[in-house]
Coordinates of C-alpha atoms in Angstrom, one line a residue:
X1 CA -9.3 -42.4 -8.5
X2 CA -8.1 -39.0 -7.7
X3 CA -5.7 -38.1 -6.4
X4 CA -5.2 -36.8 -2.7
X5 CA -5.2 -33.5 -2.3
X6 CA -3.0 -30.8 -0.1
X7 CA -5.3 -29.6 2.6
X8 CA -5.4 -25.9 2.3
X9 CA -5.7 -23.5 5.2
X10 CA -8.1 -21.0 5.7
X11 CA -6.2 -17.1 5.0
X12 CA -7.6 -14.8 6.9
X13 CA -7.1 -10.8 5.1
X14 CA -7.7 -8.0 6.9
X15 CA -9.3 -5.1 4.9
X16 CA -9.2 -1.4 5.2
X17 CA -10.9 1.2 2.4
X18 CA -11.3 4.6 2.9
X19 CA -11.8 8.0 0.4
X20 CA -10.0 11.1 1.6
X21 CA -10.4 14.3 -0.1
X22 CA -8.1 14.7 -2.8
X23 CA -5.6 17.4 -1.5
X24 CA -2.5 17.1 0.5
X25 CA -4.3 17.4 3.8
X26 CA -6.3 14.5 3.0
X27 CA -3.0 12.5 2.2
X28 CA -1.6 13.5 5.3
X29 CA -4.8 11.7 6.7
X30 CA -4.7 8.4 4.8
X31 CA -0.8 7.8 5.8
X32 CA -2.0 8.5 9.7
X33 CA -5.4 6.3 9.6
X34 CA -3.2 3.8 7.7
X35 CA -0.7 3.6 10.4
X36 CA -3.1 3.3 13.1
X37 CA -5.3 0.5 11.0
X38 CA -1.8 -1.5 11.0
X39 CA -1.4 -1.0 14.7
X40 CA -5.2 -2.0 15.6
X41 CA -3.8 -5.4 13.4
X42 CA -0.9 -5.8 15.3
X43 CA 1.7 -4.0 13.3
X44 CA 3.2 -1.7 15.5
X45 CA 4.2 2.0 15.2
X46 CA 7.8 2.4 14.8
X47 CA 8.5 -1.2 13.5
X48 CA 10.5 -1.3 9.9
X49 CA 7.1 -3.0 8.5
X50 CA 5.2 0.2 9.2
X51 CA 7.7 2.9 9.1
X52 CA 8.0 0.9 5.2
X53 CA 4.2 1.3 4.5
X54 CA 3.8 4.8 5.9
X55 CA 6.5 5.8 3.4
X56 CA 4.4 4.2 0.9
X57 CA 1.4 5.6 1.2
X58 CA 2.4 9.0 1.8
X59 CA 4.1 8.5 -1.9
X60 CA 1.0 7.1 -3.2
X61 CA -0.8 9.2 -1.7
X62 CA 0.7 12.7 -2.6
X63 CA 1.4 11.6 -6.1
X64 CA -2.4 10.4 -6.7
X65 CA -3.2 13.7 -5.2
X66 CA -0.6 15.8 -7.6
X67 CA -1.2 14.6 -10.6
X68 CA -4.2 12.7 -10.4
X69 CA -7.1 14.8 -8.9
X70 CA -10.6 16.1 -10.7
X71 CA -12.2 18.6 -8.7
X72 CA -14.6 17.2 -6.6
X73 CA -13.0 13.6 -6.6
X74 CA -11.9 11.9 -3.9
X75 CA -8.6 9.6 -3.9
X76 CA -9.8 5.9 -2.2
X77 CA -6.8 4.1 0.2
X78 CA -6.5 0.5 0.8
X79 CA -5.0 -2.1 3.0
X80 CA -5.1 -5.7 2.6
X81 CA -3.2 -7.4 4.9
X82 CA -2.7 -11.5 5.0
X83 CA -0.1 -13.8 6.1
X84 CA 1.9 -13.0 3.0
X85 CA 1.7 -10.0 2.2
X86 CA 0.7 -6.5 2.8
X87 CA -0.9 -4.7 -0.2
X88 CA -1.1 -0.6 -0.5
X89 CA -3.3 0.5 -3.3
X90 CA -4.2 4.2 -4.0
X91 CA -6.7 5.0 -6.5
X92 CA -7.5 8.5 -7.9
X93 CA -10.5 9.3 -10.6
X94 CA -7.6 10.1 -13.5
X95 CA -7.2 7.6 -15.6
X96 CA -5.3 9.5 -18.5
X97 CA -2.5 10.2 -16.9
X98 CA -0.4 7.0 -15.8
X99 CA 2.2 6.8 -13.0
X100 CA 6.3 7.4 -14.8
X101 CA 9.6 7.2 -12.8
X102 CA 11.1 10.5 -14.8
X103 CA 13.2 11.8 -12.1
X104 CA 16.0 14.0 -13.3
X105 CA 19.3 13.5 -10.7
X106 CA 19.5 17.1 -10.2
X107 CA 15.6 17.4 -9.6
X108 CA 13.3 18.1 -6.7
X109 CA 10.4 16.3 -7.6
X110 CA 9.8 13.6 -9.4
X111 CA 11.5 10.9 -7.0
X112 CA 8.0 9.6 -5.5
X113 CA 7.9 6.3 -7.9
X114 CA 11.8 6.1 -7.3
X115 CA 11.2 5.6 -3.4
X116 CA 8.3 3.1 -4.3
X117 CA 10.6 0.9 -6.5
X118 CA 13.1 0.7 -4.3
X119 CA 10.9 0.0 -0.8
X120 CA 7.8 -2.2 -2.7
X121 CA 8.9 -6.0 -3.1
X122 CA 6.0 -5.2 -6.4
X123 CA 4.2 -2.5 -7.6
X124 CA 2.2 -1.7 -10.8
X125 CA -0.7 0.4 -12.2
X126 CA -4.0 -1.2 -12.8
X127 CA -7.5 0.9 -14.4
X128 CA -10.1 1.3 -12.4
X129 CA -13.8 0.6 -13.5
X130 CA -15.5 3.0 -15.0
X131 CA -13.1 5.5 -14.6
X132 CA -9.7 6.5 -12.6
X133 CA -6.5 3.9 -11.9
X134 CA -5.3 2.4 -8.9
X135 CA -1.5 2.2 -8.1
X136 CA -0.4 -1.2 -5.8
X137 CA 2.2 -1.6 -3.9
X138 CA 3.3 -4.9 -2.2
X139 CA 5.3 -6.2 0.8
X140 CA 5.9 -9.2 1.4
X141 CA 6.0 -10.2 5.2
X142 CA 8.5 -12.7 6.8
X143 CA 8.3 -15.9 7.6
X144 CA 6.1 -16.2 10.9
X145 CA 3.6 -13.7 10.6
X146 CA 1.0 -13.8 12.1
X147 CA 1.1 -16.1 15.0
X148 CA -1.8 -17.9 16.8
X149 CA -2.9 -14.8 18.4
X150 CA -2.3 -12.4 15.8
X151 CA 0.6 -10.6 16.8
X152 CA 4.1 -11.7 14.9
X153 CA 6.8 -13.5 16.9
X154 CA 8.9 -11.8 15.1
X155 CA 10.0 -8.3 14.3
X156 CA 8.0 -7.2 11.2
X157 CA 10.4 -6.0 8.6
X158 CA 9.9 -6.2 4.8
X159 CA 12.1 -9.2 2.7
X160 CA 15.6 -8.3 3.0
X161 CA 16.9 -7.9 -1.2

């Protein structure tokens, strides 16, 4: 006899993927088509959830277009948005060079992966086939998102740490 299983629920993920030219005006792009992708899914503009993943991928974003262009390549930017959780992955055609958090105190630069440790609840670096890598970054959501018709009862803020 087996034994009875725990119905599972359907998740429902919404998806966004878009390339952008690999320069900083096409990372100003991404983080503006991102934000308004998160508000067409009922995250709104302004809230902590979105001011968080704005942040996030303008990091990504400028660091895959710093140090990880090839002429001609674009950079890729993707959402993925469930009830848990609210992946950020930016992929660049690079794959030589990884992502390091090297930021000297006194430094201007170099505090990118610094921001993205500290606001990601996970992040990590993952090749991309057949050629470039992809850098994630997660947040998870709080308790009561999304509600029956989409929208949070609650006001979206990433887990408190």
């Amino acid at each position: 006899m087996r034994p009875a299983s725990t119905p599972r629920l359907p998740v429902t993920a919404r998806v966004f993927v878009q390339r952008f030219s690999s320069t900083p005006r096409g990372a100003r792009l991404a983080r503006h088509l991102a934000l308004h992708r998160l508000d067409t899914w009922g995250v709104p503009y302004g809230s902590a959830l979105s001011d968080t993943a704005a942040l996030l991928v303008a990091e990504l974003a400028a660091n895959a277009v710093t140090h990880g262009r090839v002429p001609g390549r674009d950079i890729e930017v993707g959402l993925r948005l469930d009830a848990y959780t609210l992946r950020i992955d930016v992929s660049d055609s690079r794959g030589e060079r990884r992502p390091e958090i090297t930021a000297a105190p006194e430094g201007e630069h170099g505090r990118g992966l610094l921001l993205v440790e500290a606001l990601a609840d996970r992040w990590g670096v993952f090749d991309r086939v057949p050629v470039g890598k992809t850098v994630r970054a997660e947040l998870d959501l709080p308790h009561g998102w999304p509600s029956a018709t989409g929208r949070s009862e609650r006001p979206l803020t990433p887990r408190a740490r």
